[in-house]
Structure formats: structure tokens, C-alpha cells
Short mmCIF file of C-alpha atoms and ligand atoms in Angstrom, two decimals:
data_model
loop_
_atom_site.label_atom_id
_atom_site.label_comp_id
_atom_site.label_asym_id
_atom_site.label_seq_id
_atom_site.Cartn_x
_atom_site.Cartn_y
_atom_site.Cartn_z
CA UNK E 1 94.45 105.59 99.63
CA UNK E 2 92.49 102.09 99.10
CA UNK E 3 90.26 101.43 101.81
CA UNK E 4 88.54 97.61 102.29
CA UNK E 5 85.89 96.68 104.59
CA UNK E 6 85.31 93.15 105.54
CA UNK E 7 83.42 91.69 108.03
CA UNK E 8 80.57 88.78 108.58
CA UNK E 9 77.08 89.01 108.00
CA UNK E 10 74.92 91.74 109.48
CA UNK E 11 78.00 93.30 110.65
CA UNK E 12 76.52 97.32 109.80
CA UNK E 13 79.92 97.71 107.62
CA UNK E 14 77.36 99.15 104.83
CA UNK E 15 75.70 101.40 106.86
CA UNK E 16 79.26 102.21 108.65
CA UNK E 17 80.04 102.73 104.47
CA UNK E 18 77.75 105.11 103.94
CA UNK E 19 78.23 107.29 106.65
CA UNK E 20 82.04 107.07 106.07
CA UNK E 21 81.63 108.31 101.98
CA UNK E 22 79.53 111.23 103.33
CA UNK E 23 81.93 112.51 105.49
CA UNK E 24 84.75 112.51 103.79
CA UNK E 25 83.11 114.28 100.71
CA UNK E 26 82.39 117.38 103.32
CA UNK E 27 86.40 117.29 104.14
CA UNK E 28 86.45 118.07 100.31
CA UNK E 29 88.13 114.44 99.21
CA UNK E 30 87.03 112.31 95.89
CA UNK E 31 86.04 109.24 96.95
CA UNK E 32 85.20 106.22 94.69
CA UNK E 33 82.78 103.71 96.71
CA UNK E 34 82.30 100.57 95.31
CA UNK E 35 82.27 96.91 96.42
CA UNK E 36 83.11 93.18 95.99
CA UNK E 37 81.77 91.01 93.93
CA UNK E 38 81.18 93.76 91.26
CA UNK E 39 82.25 97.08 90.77
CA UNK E 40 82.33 97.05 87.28
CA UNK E 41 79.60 95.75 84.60
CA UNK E 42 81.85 92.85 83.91
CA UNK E 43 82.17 91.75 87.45
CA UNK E 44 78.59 92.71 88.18
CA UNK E 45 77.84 90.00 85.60
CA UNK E 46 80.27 87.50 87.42
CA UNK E 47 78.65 88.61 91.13
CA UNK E 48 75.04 87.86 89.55
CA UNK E 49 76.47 84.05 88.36
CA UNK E 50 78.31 83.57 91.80
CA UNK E 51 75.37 84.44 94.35
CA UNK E 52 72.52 83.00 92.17
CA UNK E 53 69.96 80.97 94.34
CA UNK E 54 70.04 78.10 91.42
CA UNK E 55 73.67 77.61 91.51
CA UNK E 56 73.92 75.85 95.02
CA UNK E 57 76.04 72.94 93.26
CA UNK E 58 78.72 75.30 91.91
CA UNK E 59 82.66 73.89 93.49
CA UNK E 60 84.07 75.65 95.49
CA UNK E 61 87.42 76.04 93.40
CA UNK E 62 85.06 77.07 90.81
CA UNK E 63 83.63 80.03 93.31
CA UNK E 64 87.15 81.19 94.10
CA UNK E 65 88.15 81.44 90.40
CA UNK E 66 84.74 83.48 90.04
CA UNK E 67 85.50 85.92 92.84
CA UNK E 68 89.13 86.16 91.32
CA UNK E 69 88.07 86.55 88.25
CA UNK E 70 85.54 89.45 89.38
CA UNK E 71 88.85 91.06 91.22
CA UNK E 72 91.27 91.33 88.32
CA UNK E 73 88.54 93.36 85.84
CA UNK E 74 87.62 95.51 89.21
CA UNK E 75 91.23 96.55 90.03
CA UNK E 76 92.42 96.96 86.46
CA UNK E 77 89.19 98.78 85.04
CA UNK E 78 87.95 100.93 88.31
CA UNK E 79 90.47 100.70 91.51
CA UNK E 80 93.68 101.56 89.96
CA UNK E 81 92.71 104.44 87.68
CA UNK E 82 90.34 105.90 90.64
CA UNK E 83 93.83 105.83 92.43
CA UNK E 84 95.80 107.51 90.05
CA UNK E 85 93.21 110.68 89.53
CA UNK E 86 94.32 111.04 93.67
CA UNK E 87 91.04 110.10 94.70
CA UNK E 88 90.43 107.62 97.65
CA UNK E 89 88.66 104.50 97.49
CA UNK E 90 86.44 102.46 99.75
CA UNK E 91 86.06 98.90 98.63
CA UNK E 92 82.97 96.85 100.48
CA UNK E 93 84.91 93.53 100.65
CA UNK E 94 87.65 93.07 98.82
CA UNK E 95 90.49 90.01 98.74
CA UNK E 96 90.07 89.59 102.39
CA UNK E 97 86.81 87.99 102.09
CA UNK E 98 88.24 85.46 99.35
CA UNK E 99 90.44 84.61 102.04
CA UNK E 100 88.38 84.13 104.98
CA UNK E 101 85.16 82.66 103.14
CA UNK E 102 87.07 80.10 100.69
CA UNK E 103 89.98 79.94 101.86
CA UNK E 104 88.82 79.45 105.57
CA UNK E 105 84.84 78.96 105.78
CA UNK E 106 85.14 76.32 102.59
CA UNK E 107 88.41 74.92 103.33
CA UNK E 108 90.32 75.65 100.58
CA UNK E 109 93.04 76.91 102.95
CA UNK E 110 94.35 80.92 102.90
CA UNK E 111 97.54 80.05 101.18
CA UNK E 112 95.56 78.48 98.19
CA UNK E 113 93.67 81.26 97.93
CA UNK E 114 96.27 83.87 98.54
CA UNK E 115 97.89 82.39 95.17
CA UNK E 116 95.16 82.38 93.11
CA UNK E 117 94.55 85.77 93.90
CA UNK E 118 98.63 86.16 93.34
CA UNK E 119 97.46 86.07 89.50
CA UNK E 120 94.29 88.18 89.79
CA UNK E 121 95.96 91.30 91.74
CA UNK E 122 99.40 91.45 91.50
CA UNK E 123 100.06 92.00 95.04
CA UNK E 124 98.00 95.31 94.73
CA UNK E 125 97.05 95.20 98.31
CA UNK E 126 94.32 97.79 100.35
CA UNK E 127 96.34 100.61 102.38
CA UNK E 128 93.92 99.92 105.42
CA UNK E 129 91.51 97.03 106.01
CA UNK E 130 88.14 97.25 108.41
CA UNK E 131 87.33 94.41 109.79
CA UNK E 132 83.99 94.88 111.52
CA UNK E 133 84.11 92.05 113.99
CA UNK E 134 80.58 90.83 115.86
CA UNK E 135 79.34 87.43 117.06
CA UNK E 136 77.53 85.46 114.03
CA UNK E 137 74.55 84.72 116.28
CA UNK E 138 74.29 88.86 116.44
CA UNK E 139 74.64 89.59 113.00
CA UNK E 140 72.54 87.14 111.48
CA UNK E 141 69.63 88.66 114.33
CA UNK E 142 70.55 91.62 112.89
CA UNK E 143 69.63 90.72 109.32
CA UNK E 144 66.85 88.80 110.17
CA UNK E 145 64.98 91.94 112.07
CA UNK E 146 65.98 94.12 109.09
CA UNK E 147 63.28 93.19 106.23
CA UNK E 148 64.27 95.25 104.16
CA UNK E 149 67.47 93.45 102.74
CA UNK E 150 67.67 90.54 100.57
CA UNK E 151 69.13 87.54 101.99
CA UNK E 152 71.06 85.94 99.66
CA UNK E 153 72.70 82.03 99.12
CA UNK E 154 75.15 82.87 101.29
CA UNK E 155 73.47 84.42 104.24
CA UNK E 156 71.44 80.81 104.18
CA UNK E 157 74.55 78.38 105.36
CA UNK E 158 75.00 76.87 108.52
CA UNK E 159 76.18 78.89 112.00
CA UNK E 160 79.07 77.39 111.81
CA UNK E 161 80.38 78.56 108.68
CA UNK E 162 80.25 82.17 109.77
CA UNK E 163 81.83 80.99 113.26
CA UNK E 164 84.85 79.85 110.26
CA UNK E 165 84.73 83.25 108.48
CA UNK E 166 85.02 85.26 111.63
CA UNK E 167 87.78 83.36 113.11
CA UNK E 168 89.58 83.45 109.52
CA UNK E 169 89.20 87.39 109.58
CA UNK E 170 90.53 87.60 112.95
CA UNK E 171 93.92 85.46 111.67
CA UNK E 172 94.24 87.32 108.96
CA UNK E 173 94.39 90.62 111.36
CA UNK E 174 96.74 88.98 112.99
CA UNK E 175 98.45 88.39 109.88
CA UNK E 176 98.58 90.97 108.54
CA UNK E 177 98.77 93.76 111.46
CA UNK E 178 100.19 96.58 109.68
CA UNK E 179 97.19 97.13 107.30
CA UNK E 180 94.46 95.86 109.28
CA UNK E 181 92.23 97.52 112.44
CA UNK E 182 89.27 95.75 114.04
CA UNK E 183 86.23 97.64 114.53
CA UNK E 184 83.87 96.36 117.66
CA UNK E 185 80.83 95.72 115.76
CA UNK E 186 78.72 94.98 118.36
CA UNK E 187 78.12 98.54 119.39
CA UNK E 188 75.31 100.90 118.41
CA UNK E 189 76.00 101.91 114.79
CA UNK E 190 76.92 105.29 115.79
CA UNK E 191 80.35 104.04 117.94
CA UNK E 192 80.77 101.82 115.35
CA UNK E 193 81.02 104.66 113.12
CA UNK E 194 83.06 106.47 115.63
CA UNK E 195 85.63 103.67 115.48
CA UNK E 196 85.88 102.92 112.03
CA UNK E 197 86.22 106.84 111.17
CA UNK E 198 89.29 107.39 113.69
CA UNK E 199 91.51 105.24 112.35
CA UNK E 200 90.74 106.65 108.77
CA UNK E 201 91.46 110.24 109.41
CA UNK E 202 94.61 109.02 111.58
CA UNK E 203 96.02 107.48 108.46
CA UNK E 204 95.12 110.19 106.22
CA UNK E 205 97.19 112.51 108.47
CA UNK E 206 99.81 110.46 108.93
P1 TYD A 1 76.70 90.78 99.67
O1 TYD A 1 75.22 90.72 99.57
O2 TYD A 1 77.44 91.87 98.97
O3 TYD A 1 77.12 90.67 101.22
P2 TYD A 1 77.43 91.75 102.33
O4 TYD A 1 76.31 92.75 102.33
O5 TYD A 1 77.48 90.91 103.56
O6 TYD A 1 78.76 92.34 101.98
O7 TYD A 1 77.23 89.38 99.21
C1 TYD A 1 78.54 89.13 99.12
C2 TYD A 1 78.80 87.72 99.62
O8 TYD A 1 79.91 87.19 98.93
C3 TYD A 1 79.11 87.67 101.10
O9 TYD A 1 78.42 86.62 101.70
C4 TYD A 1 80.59 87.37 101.14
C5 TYD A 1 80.83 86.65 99.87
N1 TYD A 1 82.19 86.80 99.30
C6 TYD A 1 83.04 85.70 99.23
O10 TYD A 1 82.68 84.60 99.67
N2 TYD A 1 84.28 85.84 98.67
C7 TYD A 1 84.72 87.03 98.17
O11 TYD A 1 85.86 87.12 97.65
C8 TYD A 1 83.84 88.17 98.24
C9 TYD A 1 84.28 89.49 97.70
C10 TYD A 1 82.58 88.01 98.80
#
């Protein structure tokens, strides 16, 4: 089974993540976590090029191709073998998040993006997609009241670019119905858990 979580900013998917891994290692599964941009020491390398502070005047196609890029040496070198050996594997972001930031947030448009990623995956798609869904201006408080993480180029655009992302997630749910489930982010971390953990186990015994 190949899990995704996507969601904005400051959204707790990580520490929803965490929790998620640790449980289902006491049911006795193998579970591969691992996350988007990176995964792998090639796509590390890309991730490190792509979220760079100095490269705030890299295109946007040219950020796409980079996150694609980053994909196709994750999927082929980690995802897909992980998969075969049986185990299951939780992906922090994952094609969604092409979708909604550069294909929504930066305008590119989904479709685009859908196709370039066409190339890069194959139409290897996730079994089940989180999306952990909260208001922008609650994440980024979120973030801000949490020191301890590094904020990153990203985290640093305007409001209304995470207003875009969310309301591209939330089409793409739509979308895409049968593989996705929307988590309420905006309650305590624990019923965020809660929520997320559910729908797991339901489609494990399906
Ligand atoms: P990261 O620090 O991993 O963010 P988070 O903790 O919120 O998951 O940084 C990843 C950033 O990259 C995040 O802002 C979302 C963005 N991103 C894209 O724009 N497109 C993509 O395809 C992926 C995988 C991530």
C-alpha cells in the first residue's frame, strides 16, 4: 500500500507522520517513511537546489521539471522496490503537491503538470492520499510559534499563495475521490491523528 500526505503549511501532517509510522510498526507491518522532494541521495541533491534561499529567480517550469525530476529517481530507486518486498509506504508529499503548488499556486495549470509528471511516474499513483486541510492563516501561526523548524523559501510567499494551494488540494479531492480523504487539520493533533489513522486501518482491512 502507498500512502501520500499532502497538505499546506503548518498543517501537523509530520507530526500526524510520525505517530502514524509508530503505530503501524506495533501492528507488526514494514513500513518505508520517506518524503517529497528527496527520498533518495539523488533527489535529496535536487530538493537542496529547489528550496535554496539563493535561487528565488529560478522559473517556475524550471521548478516543476526539478520536482519531476526528484519523483522519477524516488519511485524507481525507493517506492517501487519498498512495494514489492510487501512493505507499506508513507510518502510526505508526493505528486499531489506538484499539482496544487505549480500547477495551481504558480499557475502553471493541473493539466500541465499532470503531464509532465505523465513522463516522471508512469501513472504509478498513491493507493490513499491525506490531505490535511486547515486555514493558511492557522498554519502559518502554527509555524511561526514553533521555533524549532526551519522556515524555508517557500514558507516566505504571500497569504495568498497558500489560499491557491489549499483550494487546489481541495479540487483535486474532488477529483480524484476514490483515492483521496480529507483530514480536519484544525483539531488538536491528537484527533487529527485519530482521523488520519481510521481511514488507514479501514483500507488495510478492506
Ligand atoms: P518541506 O520543508 O518538506 O515542507 P513541509 O514540511 O511543509 O512538507 O518543503 C517542501 C516544500 O516543497 C513545500 O513548501 C511544498 C513544496 N513542494 C512543491 O511545491 N511541489 C512538489 O512537488 C513537492 C513535493 C513539494
Amino acid at each position: 500500500m502507498f500512502i501520500t500526505f499532502e497538505g499546506g503549511e503548518g498543517s501537523g501532517k509530520s507530526t500526524a507522520i510520525k505517530k502514524i509510522v509508530e503505530t503501524l510498526q506495533k501492528e507488526g507491518y514494514e513500513v518505508v517513511l520517506t518524503r517529497e522532494p528527496g527520498g533518495t541521495p539523488i533527489s535529496e541533491e535536487i530538493r537542496n537546489v529547489i528550496l535554496d534561499k539563493k535561487n528565488t529567480n529560478m522559473d517556475p517550469r524550471t521548478e516543476a521539471l526539478l520536482y519531476a525530476a526528484s519523483r522519477r529517481q524516488h519511485i524507481v530507486e525507493k517506492i517501487i522496490p519498498a512495494l514489492k518486498e510487501g512493505k507499506i509506504v508513507l510518502c510526505d508529499r508526493y505528486l499531489d503537491s506538484s499539482l496544487a503548488y505549480q500547477g495551481g499556486a504558480r499557475g502553471l495549470g493541473v493539466d500541465k503538470i499532470l503531464e509532465v509528471n505523465q513522463y516522471a511516474t508512469d501513472g504509478f499513483e498513491p493507493d490513499l492520499t491525506l490531505l490535511f486541510d486547515i486555514e493558511p492563516e492557522k498554519g502559518l501561526a502554527r509555524i511561526a510559534a514553533n521555533a524549532g523548524r526551519e522556515v524555508n523559501r517557500l514558507d516566505l510567499e504571500k497569504i495568498q499563495f497558500h489560499h491557491d494551494v489549499r483550494n487546489a488540494f481541495l479540487g483535486l479531492a474532488k477529483r480524484f475521490p476514490q483515492r483521496y480523504f480529507i483530514v480536519d487539520a484544525s483539531k488538536s493533533i491528537e484527533e487529527v491523528f485519530n482521523q488520519a489513522m481510521n481511514e488507514i486501518e479501514r483500507r488495510l482491512h478492506k
